[in-house]
Amino acid sequence: MFRTALRNVLVHKARLLMTVLAVMLGVAFVSGTLVFTSTLSDAYQASSQKGYDNVDVAILPKSSDSGSGAPGAVPRLDRKLLDQAAQVPGAASVTGTVSGFTAIADKKGQPVGDGFSTLGGNYFPGKDGRDARYPLRDGTAPHGAHEVALDARTADQAGYKVGDTVRISVDGPVREQKLTGVFTTDDGAVAAGGSLALFDTPTAQKLFAAPGTFSEIDVKAAPGTSPTALKAAIEGILPADSAEAHTGKQLADTQAELTAKKMEVVKTGLLAFAGIALFVGVFIIANTFTMLVAQRTKELALLRAVGASRRQVTRSVLIEAFVVGAVAAVTGLAAGIGIGAGLRALMSTTGATVPDGPLVISPSTVLISLVVGIVVTVLAAWLPGRRAAKIPPVAAMNSVHATATTKSLVVRNTIGALFAGAGAAGVLVATGTKDGKAMMGGGAVLLLIGVFVLTPLLSRPLIALASPVLRAFGTPGNLARQNAVRNPRRTAATASALMVGLILITGLTVIASSVQKGQDKQIAGALKADYVVSMANHSPLSPDVAKKIGSLDEVTAFSPVRNFQARVGTGTEPLTGVNGKDFGKLTQLDFTKGSLGTLHGDRAVVDGVTAKEMGLQPGSRIPVTFEDGKKATLTVSGVYQGDDMFGGVILDNATLAPHQKQTTDERVLLKARDGATEATKDSLVTALGKNPAITIADKQDVADSASEKLTLMLNMLYGLLAMAVIVAVLGVINTLAMSVFERAPEIGMLRAIGLDRRGVKRMVRLESLVISLFGGVLGIGLGVFFGWAAGELIAVDFKNYELVLPWGRMGLFFTLAALVGVLAALWPARRAAKLNMLAAIKAE
């Protein structure tokens, strides 16, 4: 039986090719994901660990969640502590560091480096006058408030040389610094595509922390002193409530763990889509082996007649599947390694921050890929093999088994109807409920199972709807319709592969379009300001920006917005400071109780969630502990619906400012005399020094920015789901090719009685088109239903959610389904037309 199974694989290798390709694509997706995420994880870990190569012990501030200060207030490390650390026995040297966001413009005014990895820090010279972390390639170290040094990569990219003037921005205003030095560095952020600007320590402290303070103190151990022993000695000098010590290895391990967790999220998402591709592939595999077994029923019956048992027949089919799965898994693994390397290279070419590092192919990746490919193939082939083994030899030889009994069809359709009904009911009941996610997920799974089971039944009436169109193509059209419904199970399995991909694509598109519409509506309703000014990387904005904006003649109202955490009542809540005098002119919050009024003194408004949690009403008094530990009591004047722009407790900046240790703004809202015009925007850009680190956005820009991540995510999902659609195309090709082989005598007879080659091609193409459009109708229909149902859950928390049916995109998806049918039929139709009619008539 083993030799028989291998012979069958070799004999049917052409027919099994599409199955191999389908499994190979799924395995390639899995292995490519594992290689890509392992490579990135290893590169980021190695990159982050480089920063701790010269650190034996690091002293870090400890977050304080107790005492009189506001939760999350981070103390700074002072010069006194640094000097004490230098005197600890076993300490060879100490380095005090401060760092923060620093945007660097090239000579054309464009930002250099990649967003959040554009950093600034301090040059901390040792006894020899040099900072060992940053060897100077050209020039000298920066001294004074108007000098800066740049990493070599950034300087070369921007075309800067020692002596040039560099335009930078730390918190908003543009600073012009003289470039005194260019240095080399192993800093992971720079290696990953970022940039690094260095100032002298007093300047960096003023920009990123506070005068005389550090964000970290690094200690190098003297020869013969272990990091653990040095850490123990340093802990003896640390203030217990404000600082803590860690070895460089501990920090590196923690960083590696955080990187691994981030990569795990990416890996999970990508593997989910790999699973979808494999799930679609299951239909192809099952369909292929069902057709192969059906074509070999007489052969299997003969084996049974000469003594083969049912188990041996099943085993022979599974051996074939094992060989196919093994070949597909090995080729898929090889392709996946290429995909992983390609994705890595693609990220680098698109400007993404990717550190250098080797391609990582772990033993677990190889094992998982092989197991997935083989197990999926064998499991998908098990049912056709078992079904073939159950056919009595005499019945198989006489083809008595070919027609499904009425009883089996009734049982199948009854089970499918029960599953579909229960699933639809579960989804409908879950809509509009706050905790209906689990019920909706379970209902969706049941509904899908029910539809899969009922698809053969649904194929006849839905394909019948295409009859008037098919008749227009004459005899080929009528034959195509009859062929499509001749074997409903085969048609259903082929269409289901395409249906799965279209369900996901359509559902996600409906949800994304609806959320985007809701966001646009929310921003248009809540924002009356003409422009919103903020840092490009959303870091804190200097209050000087708001002062500059307020001094402009064309600005009629403005409000800096400040966010931070404070103790409100017995818990921690976000506080938002605004310009109480102008805030009402710039926003239009949706108040459910009370009103905004004029924010001043102790007056405040709270969002609905906070009000519900704390039992607040207009007139309620709430105790607040500010950042400096001082307490006050605020009076609630209104309760509003929170959104992405505003939430928590809103009060006047004049009330808030005296309690802030460092004043920074999140953004500035402004209203201009002439509205949002190009002239007004140009005036603002000029007034703010043509700063590349600052964005000036109107309402539409704000709405586009809010939906940008959603659009990017949706485009990524389209790309990932394209894999499932490609697998579905292979399924249609495979089904048609095997159907052509199975119907060779019939096609030969049609040719003999007058159907020309063009008519044969048209028949196969129309059959493919009908099957694909059948899958398209089901997929798009179910996708819209699931998108609507998921949207009802979203609408519970997102009040501005509005269902949008993207007819244009859905039409595109339907066209895509038709295109799948046309493309998939090219090779099978050509093959059918080339059949020799006499040889085909004699074929068995």
PDB file of N, CA and C in Angstrom, residues 658-720:
ATOM      1  N   PRO A 658       0.260  77.533  38.821  1.00  0.00           N
ATOM      2  CA  PRO A 658       1.070  77.718  40.038  1.00  0.00           C
ATOM      3  C   PRO A 658       1.539  76.411  40.674  1.00  0.00           C
ATOM      4  N   HIS A 659       0.909  75.301  40.322  1.00  0.00           N
ATOM      5  CA  HIS A 659       1.246  74.022  40.944  1.00  0.00           C
ATOM      6  C   HIS A 659       2.138  73.155  40.064  1.00  0.00           C
ATOM      7  N   GLN A 660       2.497  73.643  38.875  1.00  0.00           N
ATOM      8  CA  GLN A 660       3.314  72.852  37.966  1.00  0.00           C
ATOM      9  C   GLN A 660       4.796  73.166  38.148  1.00  0.00           C
ATOM     10  N   LYS A 661       5.609  72.095  38.258  1.00  0.00           N
ATOM     11  CA  LYS A 661       7.051  72.289  38.385  1.00  0.00           C
ATOM     12  C   LYS A 661       7.666  72.671  37.049  1.00  0.00           C
ATOM     13  N   GLN A 662       7.108  72.131  35.975  1.00  0.00           N
ATOM     14  CA  GLN A 662       7.593  72.440  34.631  1.00  0.00           C
ATOM     15  C   GLN A 662       6.392  72.570  33.711  1.00  0.00           C
ATOM     16  N   THR A 663       6.257  73.723  33.067  1.00  0.00           N
ATOM     17  CA  THR A 663       5.084  73.983  32.236  1.00  0.00           C
ATOM     18  C   THR A 663       5.358  73.580  30.797  1.00  0.00           C
ATOM     19  N   THR A 664       4.552  72.637  30.281  1.00  0.00           N
ATOM     20  CA  THR A 664       4.618  72.249  28.869  1.00  0.00           C
ATOM     21  C   THR A 664       3.194  72.069  28.355  1.00  0.00           C
ATOM     22  N   ASP A 665       3.014  72.277  27.070  1.00  0.00           N
ATOM     23  CA  ASP A 665       1.697  72.129  26.449  1.00  0.00           C
ATOM     24  C   ASP A 665       1.676  70.892  25.575  1.00  0.00           C
ATOM     25  N   GLU A 666       0.498  70.303  25.466  1.00  0.00           N
ATOM     26  CA  GLU A 666       0.344  69.172  24.536  1.00  0.00           C
ATOM     27  C   GLU A 666       0.080  69.690  23.129  1.00  0.00           C
ATOM     28  N   ARG A 667      -0.750  70.712  23.039  1.00  0.00           N
ATOM     29  CA  ARG A 667      -1.075  71.338  21.756  1.00  0.00           C
ATOM     30  C   ARG A 667      -1.664  72.711  22.022  1.00  0.00           C
ATOM     31  N   VAL A 668      -1.824  73.490  20.967  1.00  0.00           N
ATOM     32  CA  VAL A 668      -2.423  74.823  21.070  1.00  0.00           C
ATOM     33  C   VAL A 668      -3.553  74.916  20.052  1.00  0.00           C
ATOM     34  N   LEU A 669      -4.745  75.273  20.509  1.00  0.00           N
ATOM     35  CA  LEU A 669      -5.880  75.510  19.630  1.00  0.00           C
ATOM     36  C   LEU A 669      -5.959  77.002  19.328  1.00  0.00           C
ATOM     37  N   LEU A 670      -6.302  77.346  18.098  1.00  0.00           N
ATOM     38  CA  LEU A 670      -6.408  78.775  17.782  1.00  0.00           C
ATOM     39  C   LEU A 670      -7.494  79.031  16.749  1.00  0.00           C
ATOM     40  N   LYS A 671      -8.065  80.224  16.831  1.00  0.00           N
ATOM     41  CA  LYS A 671      -9.060  80.666  15.848  1.00  0.00           C
ATOM     42  C   LYS A 671      -8.526  81.933  15.206  1.00  0.00           C
ATOM     43  N   ALA A 672      -8.569  81.986  13.875  1.00  0.00           N
ATOM     44  CA  ALA A 672      -8.024  83.122  13.140  1.00  0.00           C
ATOM     45  C   ALA A 672      -9.133  84.022  12.617  1.00  0.00           C
ATOM     46  N   ARG A 673      -8.783  85.273  12.419  1.00  0.00           N
ATOM     47  CA  ARG A 673      -9.769  86.257  11.961  1.00  0.00           C
ATOM     48  C   ARG A 673     -10.352  85.868  10.608  1.00  0.00           C
ATOM     49  N   ASP A 674      -9.522  85.378   9.694  1.00  0.00           N
ATOM     50  CA  ASP A 674      -9.976  85.036   8.343  1.00  0.00           C
ATOM     51  C   ASP A 674     -10.262  83.553   8.169  1.00  0.00           C
ATOM     52  N   GLY A 675     -10.263  82.793   9.256  1.00  0.00           N
ATOM     53  CA  GLY A 675     -10.525  81.364   9.171  1.00  0.00           C
ATOM     54  C   GLY A 675      -9.305  80.587   8.699  1.00  0.00           C
ATOM     55  N   ALA A 676      -9.553  79.327   8.330  1.00  0.00           N
ATOM     56  CA  ALA A 676      -8.459  78.437   7.908  1.00  0.00           C
ATOM     57  C   ALA A 676      -8.156  78.674   6.439  1.00  0.00           C
ATOM     58  N   THR A 677      -7.247  79.619   6.152  1.00  0.00           N
ATOM     59  CA  THR A 677      -6.852  79.927   4.783  1.00  0.00           C
ATOM     60  C   THR A 677      -5.361  79.653   4.614  1.00  0.00           C
ATOM     61  N   GLU A 678      -4.937  79.548   3.370  1.00  0.00           N
ATOM     62  CA  GLU A 678      -3.522  79.318   3.092  1.00  0.00           C
ATOM     63  C   GLU A 678      -2.673  80.481   3.602  1.00  0.00           C
ATOM     64  N   ALA A 679      -3.207  81.705   3.466  1.00  0.00           N
ATOM     65  CA  ALA A 679      -2.469  82.878   3.927  1.00  0.00           C
ATOM     66  C   ALA A 679      -2.267  82.826   5.442  1.00  0.00           C
ATOM     67  N   THR A 680      -3.316  82.431   6.165  1.00  0.00           N
ATOM     68  CA  THR A 680      -3.208  82.328   7.620  1.00  0.00           C
ATOM     69  C   THR A 680      -2.186  81.273   8.011  1.00  0.00           C
ATOM     70  N   LYS A 681      -2.238  80.119   7.337  1.00  0.00           N
ATOM     71  CA  LYS A 681      -1.300  79.047   7.661  1.00  0.00           C
ATOM     72  C   LYS A 681       0.139  79.474   7.358  1.00  0.00           C
ATOM     73  N   ASP A 682       0.345  80.138   6.215  1.00  0.00           N
ATOM     74  CA  ASP A 682       1.688  80.611   5.870  1.00  0.00           C
ATOM     75  C   ASP A 682       2.203  81.587   6.918  1.00  0.00           C
ATOM     76  N   SER A 683       1.305  82.433   7.397  1.00  0.00           N
ATOM     77  CA  SER A 683       1.679  83.403   8.426  1.00  0.00           C
ATOM     78  C   SER A 683       2.102  82.702   9.714  1.00  0.00           C
ATOM     79  N   LEU A 684       1.358  81.649  10.090  1.00  0.00           N
ATOM     80  CA  LEU A 684       1.693  80.889  11.298  1.00  0.00           C
ATOM     81  C   LEU A 684       3.032  80.177  11.134  1.00  0.00           C
ATOM     82  N   VAL A 685       3.245  79.569   9.965  1.00  0.00           N
ATOM     83  CA  VAL A 685       4.492  78.857   9.711  1.00  0.00           C
ATOM     84  C   VAL A 685       5.677  79.812   9.818  1.00  0.00           C
ATOM     85  N   THR A 686       5.535  81.002   9.244  1.00  0.00           N
ATOM     86  CA  THR A 686       6.614  81.990   9.292  1.00  0.00           C
ATOM     87  C   THR A 686       6.855  82.471  10.715  1.00  0.00           C
ATOM     88  N   ALA A 687       5.764  82.727  11.435  1.00  0.00           N
ATOM     89  CA  ALA A 687       5.886  83.223  12.813  1.00  0.00           C
ATOM     90  C   ALA A 687       6.571  82.218  13.722  1.00  0.00           C
ATOM     91  N   LEU A 688       6.396  80.926  13.449  1.00  0.00           N
ATOM     92  CA  LEU A 688       6.997  79.885  14.280  1.00  0.00           C
ATOM     93  C   LEU A 688       8.357  79.430  13.753  1.00  0.00           C
ATOM     94  N   GLY A 689       8.912  80.208  12.836  1.00  0.00           N
ATOM     95  CA  GLY A 689      10.282  79.967  12.395  1.00  0.00           C
ATOM     96  C   GLY A 689      10.434  78.853  11.383  1.00  0.00           C
ATOM     97  N   LYS A 690       9.369  78.542  10.637  1.00  0.00           N
ATOM     98  CA  LYS A 690       9.414  77.457   9.646  1.00  0.00           C
ATOM     99  C   LYS A 690       9.998  76.197  10.275  1.00  0.00           C
ATOM    100  N   ASN A 691       9.422  75.832  11.374  1.00  0.00           N
ATOM    101  CA  ASN A 691       9.953  74.759  12.225  1.00  0.00           C
ATOM    102  C   ASN A 691       9.521  73.387  11.714  1.00  0.00           C
ATOM    103  N   PRO A 692      10.477  72.499  11.352  1.00  0.00           N
ATOM    104  CA  PRO A 692      10.090  71.167  10.862  1.00  0.00           C
ATOM    105  C   PRO A 692       9.529  70.262  11.943  1.00  0.00           C
ATOM    106  N   ALA A 693       9.713  70.628  13.208  1.00  0.00           N
ATOM    107  CA  ALA A 693       9.239  69.782  14.305  1.00  0.00           C
ATOM    108  C   ALA A 693       7.806  70.084  14.705  1.00  0.00           C
ATOM    109  N   ILE A 694       7.223  71.144  14.135  1.00  0.00           N
ATOM    110  CA  ILE A 694       5.871  71.571  14.520  1.00  0.00           C
ATOM    111  C   ILE A 694       4.910  71.343  13.364  1.00  0.00           C
ATOM    112  N   THR A 695       3.714  70.825  13.667  1.00  0.00           N
ATOM    113  CA  THR A 695       2.661  70.678  12.661  1.00  0.00           C
ATOM    114  C   THR A 695       1.553  71.673  12.941  1.00  0.00           C
ATOM    115  N   ILE A 696       1.012  72.220  11.883  1.00  0.00           N
ATOM    116  CA  ILE A 696      -0.118  73.156  11.984  1.00  0.00           C
ATOM    117  C   ILE A 696      -1.258  72.538  11.185  1.00  0.00           C
ATOM    118  N   ALA A 697      -2.253  72.011  11.883  1.00  0.00           N
ATOM    119  CA  ALA A 697      -3.294  71.210  11.242  1.00  0.00           C
ATOM    120  C   ALA A 697      -4.651  71.882  11.345  1.00  0.00           C
ATOM    121  N   ASP A 698      -5.398  71.900  10.226  1.00  0.00           N
ATOM    122  CA  ASP A 698      -6.782  72.363  10.280  1.00  0.00           C
ATOM    123  C   ASP A 698      -7.683  71.189  10.639  1.00  0.00           C
ATOM    124  N   LYS A 699      -9.009  71.396  10.623  1.00  0.00           N
ATOM    125  CA  LYS A 699      -9.941  70.338  11.032  1.00  0.00           C
ATOM    126  C   LYS A 699      -9.766  69.077  10.197  1.00  0.00           C
ATOM    127  N   GLN A 700      -9.627  69.264   8.884  1.00  0.00           N
ATOM    128  CA  GLN A 700      -9.498  68.100   8.012  1.00  0.00           C
ATOM    129  C   GLN A 700      -8.196  67.366   8.279  1.00  0.00           C
ATOM    130  N   ASP A 701      -7.134  68.129   8.538  1.00  0.00           N
ATOM    131  CA  ASP A 701      -5.846  67.502   8.856  1.00  0.00           C
ATOM    132  C   ASP A 701      -5.948  66.686  10.134  1.00  0.00           C
ATOM    133  N   VAL A 702      -6.661  67.245  11.135  1.00  0.00           N
ATOM    134  CA  VAL A 702      -6.834  66.530  12.404  1.00  0.00           C
ATOM    135  C   VAL A 702      -7.613  65.240  12.170  1.00  0.00           C
ATOM    136  N   ALA A 703      -8.683  65.330  11.357  1.00  0.00           N
ATOM    137  CA  ALA A 703      -9.483  64.145  11.060  1.00  0.00           C
ATOM    138  C   ALA A 703      -8.651  63.108  10.295  1.00  0.00           C
ATOM    139  N   ASP A 704      -7.857  63.578   9.320  1.00  0.00           N
ATOM    140  CA  ASP A 704      -7.016  62.660   8.551  1.00  0.00           C
ATOM    141  C   ASP A 704      -5.977  62.006   9.441  1.00  0.00           C
ATOM    142  N   SER A 705      -5.420  62.776  10.367  1.00  0.00           N
ATOM    143  CA  SER A 705      -4.424  62.229  11.280  1.00  0.00           C
ATOM    144  C   SER A 705      -5.036  61.169  12.186  1.00  0.00           C
ATOM    145  N   ALA A 706      -6.281  61.429  12.637  1.00  0.00           N
ATOM    146  CA  ALA A 706      -6.953  60.467  13.508  1.00  0.00           C
ATOM    147  C   ALA A 706      -7.226  59.156  12.781  1.00  0.00           C
ATOM    148  N   SER A 707      -7.516  59.247  11.474  1.00  0.00           N
ATOM    149  CA  SER A 707      -7.841  58.037  10.715  1.00  0.00           C
ATOM    150  C   SER A 707      -6.625  57.447   9.995  1.00  0.00           C
ATOM    151  N   GLU A 708      -5.478  58.127  10.118  1.00  0.00           N
ATOM    152  CA  GLU A 708      -4.285  57.664   9.401  1.00  0.00           C
ATOM    153  C   GLU A 708      -3.861  56.267   9.856  1.00  0.00           C
ATOM    154  N   LYS A 709      -3.841  56.047  11.171  1.00  0.00           N
ATOM    155  CA  LYS A 709      -3.444  54.742  11.688  1.00  0.00           C
ATOM    156  C   LYS A 709      -4.445  53.674  11.254  1.00  0.00           C
ATOM    157  N   LEU A 710      -5.724  54.052  11.257  1.00  0.00           N
ATOM    158  CA  LEU A 710      -6.762  53.111  10.847  1.00  0.00           C
ATOM    159  C   LEU A 710      -6.584  52.727   9.380  1.00  0.00           C
ATOM    160  N   THR A 711      -6.322  53.733   8.539  1.00  0.00           N
ATOM    161  CA  THR A 711      -6.125  53.475   7.118  1.00  0.00           C
ATOM    162  C   THR A 711      -4.884  52.628   6.877  1.00  0.00           C
ATOM    163  N   LEU A 712      -3.800  52.947   7.602  1.00  0.00           N
ATOM    164  CA  LEU A 712      -2.567  52.176   7.465  1.00  0.00           C
ATOM    165  C   LEU A 712      -2.790  50.726   7.872  1.00  0.00           C
ATOM    166  N   MET A 713      -3.494  50.539   8.991  1.00  0.00           N
ATOM    167  CA  MET A 713      -3.771  49.183   9.460  1.00  0.00           C
ATOM    168  C   MET A 713      -4.622  48.425   8.452  1.00  0.00           C
ATOM    169  N   LEU A 714      -5.623  49.119   7.876  1.00  0.00           N
ATOM    170  CA  LEU A 714      -6.507  48.468   6.911  1.00  0.00           C
ATOM    171  C   LEU A 714      -5.733  48.066   5.669  1.00  0.00           C
ATOM    172  N   ASN A 715      -4.831  48.927   5.202  1.00  0.00           N
ATOM    173  CA  ASN A 715      -4.020  48.600   4.024  1.00  0.00           C
ATOM    174  C   ASN A 715      -3.111  47.407   4.296  1.00  0.00           C
ATOM    175  N   MET A 716      -2.571  47.352   5.529  1.00  0.00           N
ATOM    176  CA  MET A 716      -1.748  46.195   5.893  1.00  0.00           C
ATOM    177  C   MET A 716      -2.587  44.919   5.898  1.00  0.00           C
ATOM    178  N   LEU A 717      -3.826  45.030   6.415  1.00  0.00           N
ATOM    179  CA  LEU A 717      -4.703  43.866   6.441  1.00  0.00           C
ATOM    180  C   LEU A 717      -5.056  43.420   5.031  1.00  0.00           C
ATOM    181  N   TYR A 718      -5.253  44.385   4.127  1.00  0.00           N
ATOM    182  CA  TYR A 718      -5.531  44.025   2.737  1.00  0.00           C
ATOM    183  C   TYR A 718      -4.362  43.221   2.170  1.00  0.00           C
ATOM    184  N   GLY A 719      -3.149  43.703   2.453  1.00  0.00           N
ATOM    185  CA  GLY A 719      -1.975  42.996   1.954  1.00  0.00           C
ATOM    186  C   GLY A 719      -1.869  41.587   2.515  1.00  0.00           C
ATOM    187  N   LEU A 720      -2.163  41.446   3.815  1.00  0.00           N
ATOM    188  CA  LEU A 720      -2.073  40.136   4.444  1.00  0.00           C
ATOM    189  C   LEU A 720      -3.174  39.200   3.950  1.00  0.00           C
TER     190      LEU A 720
END
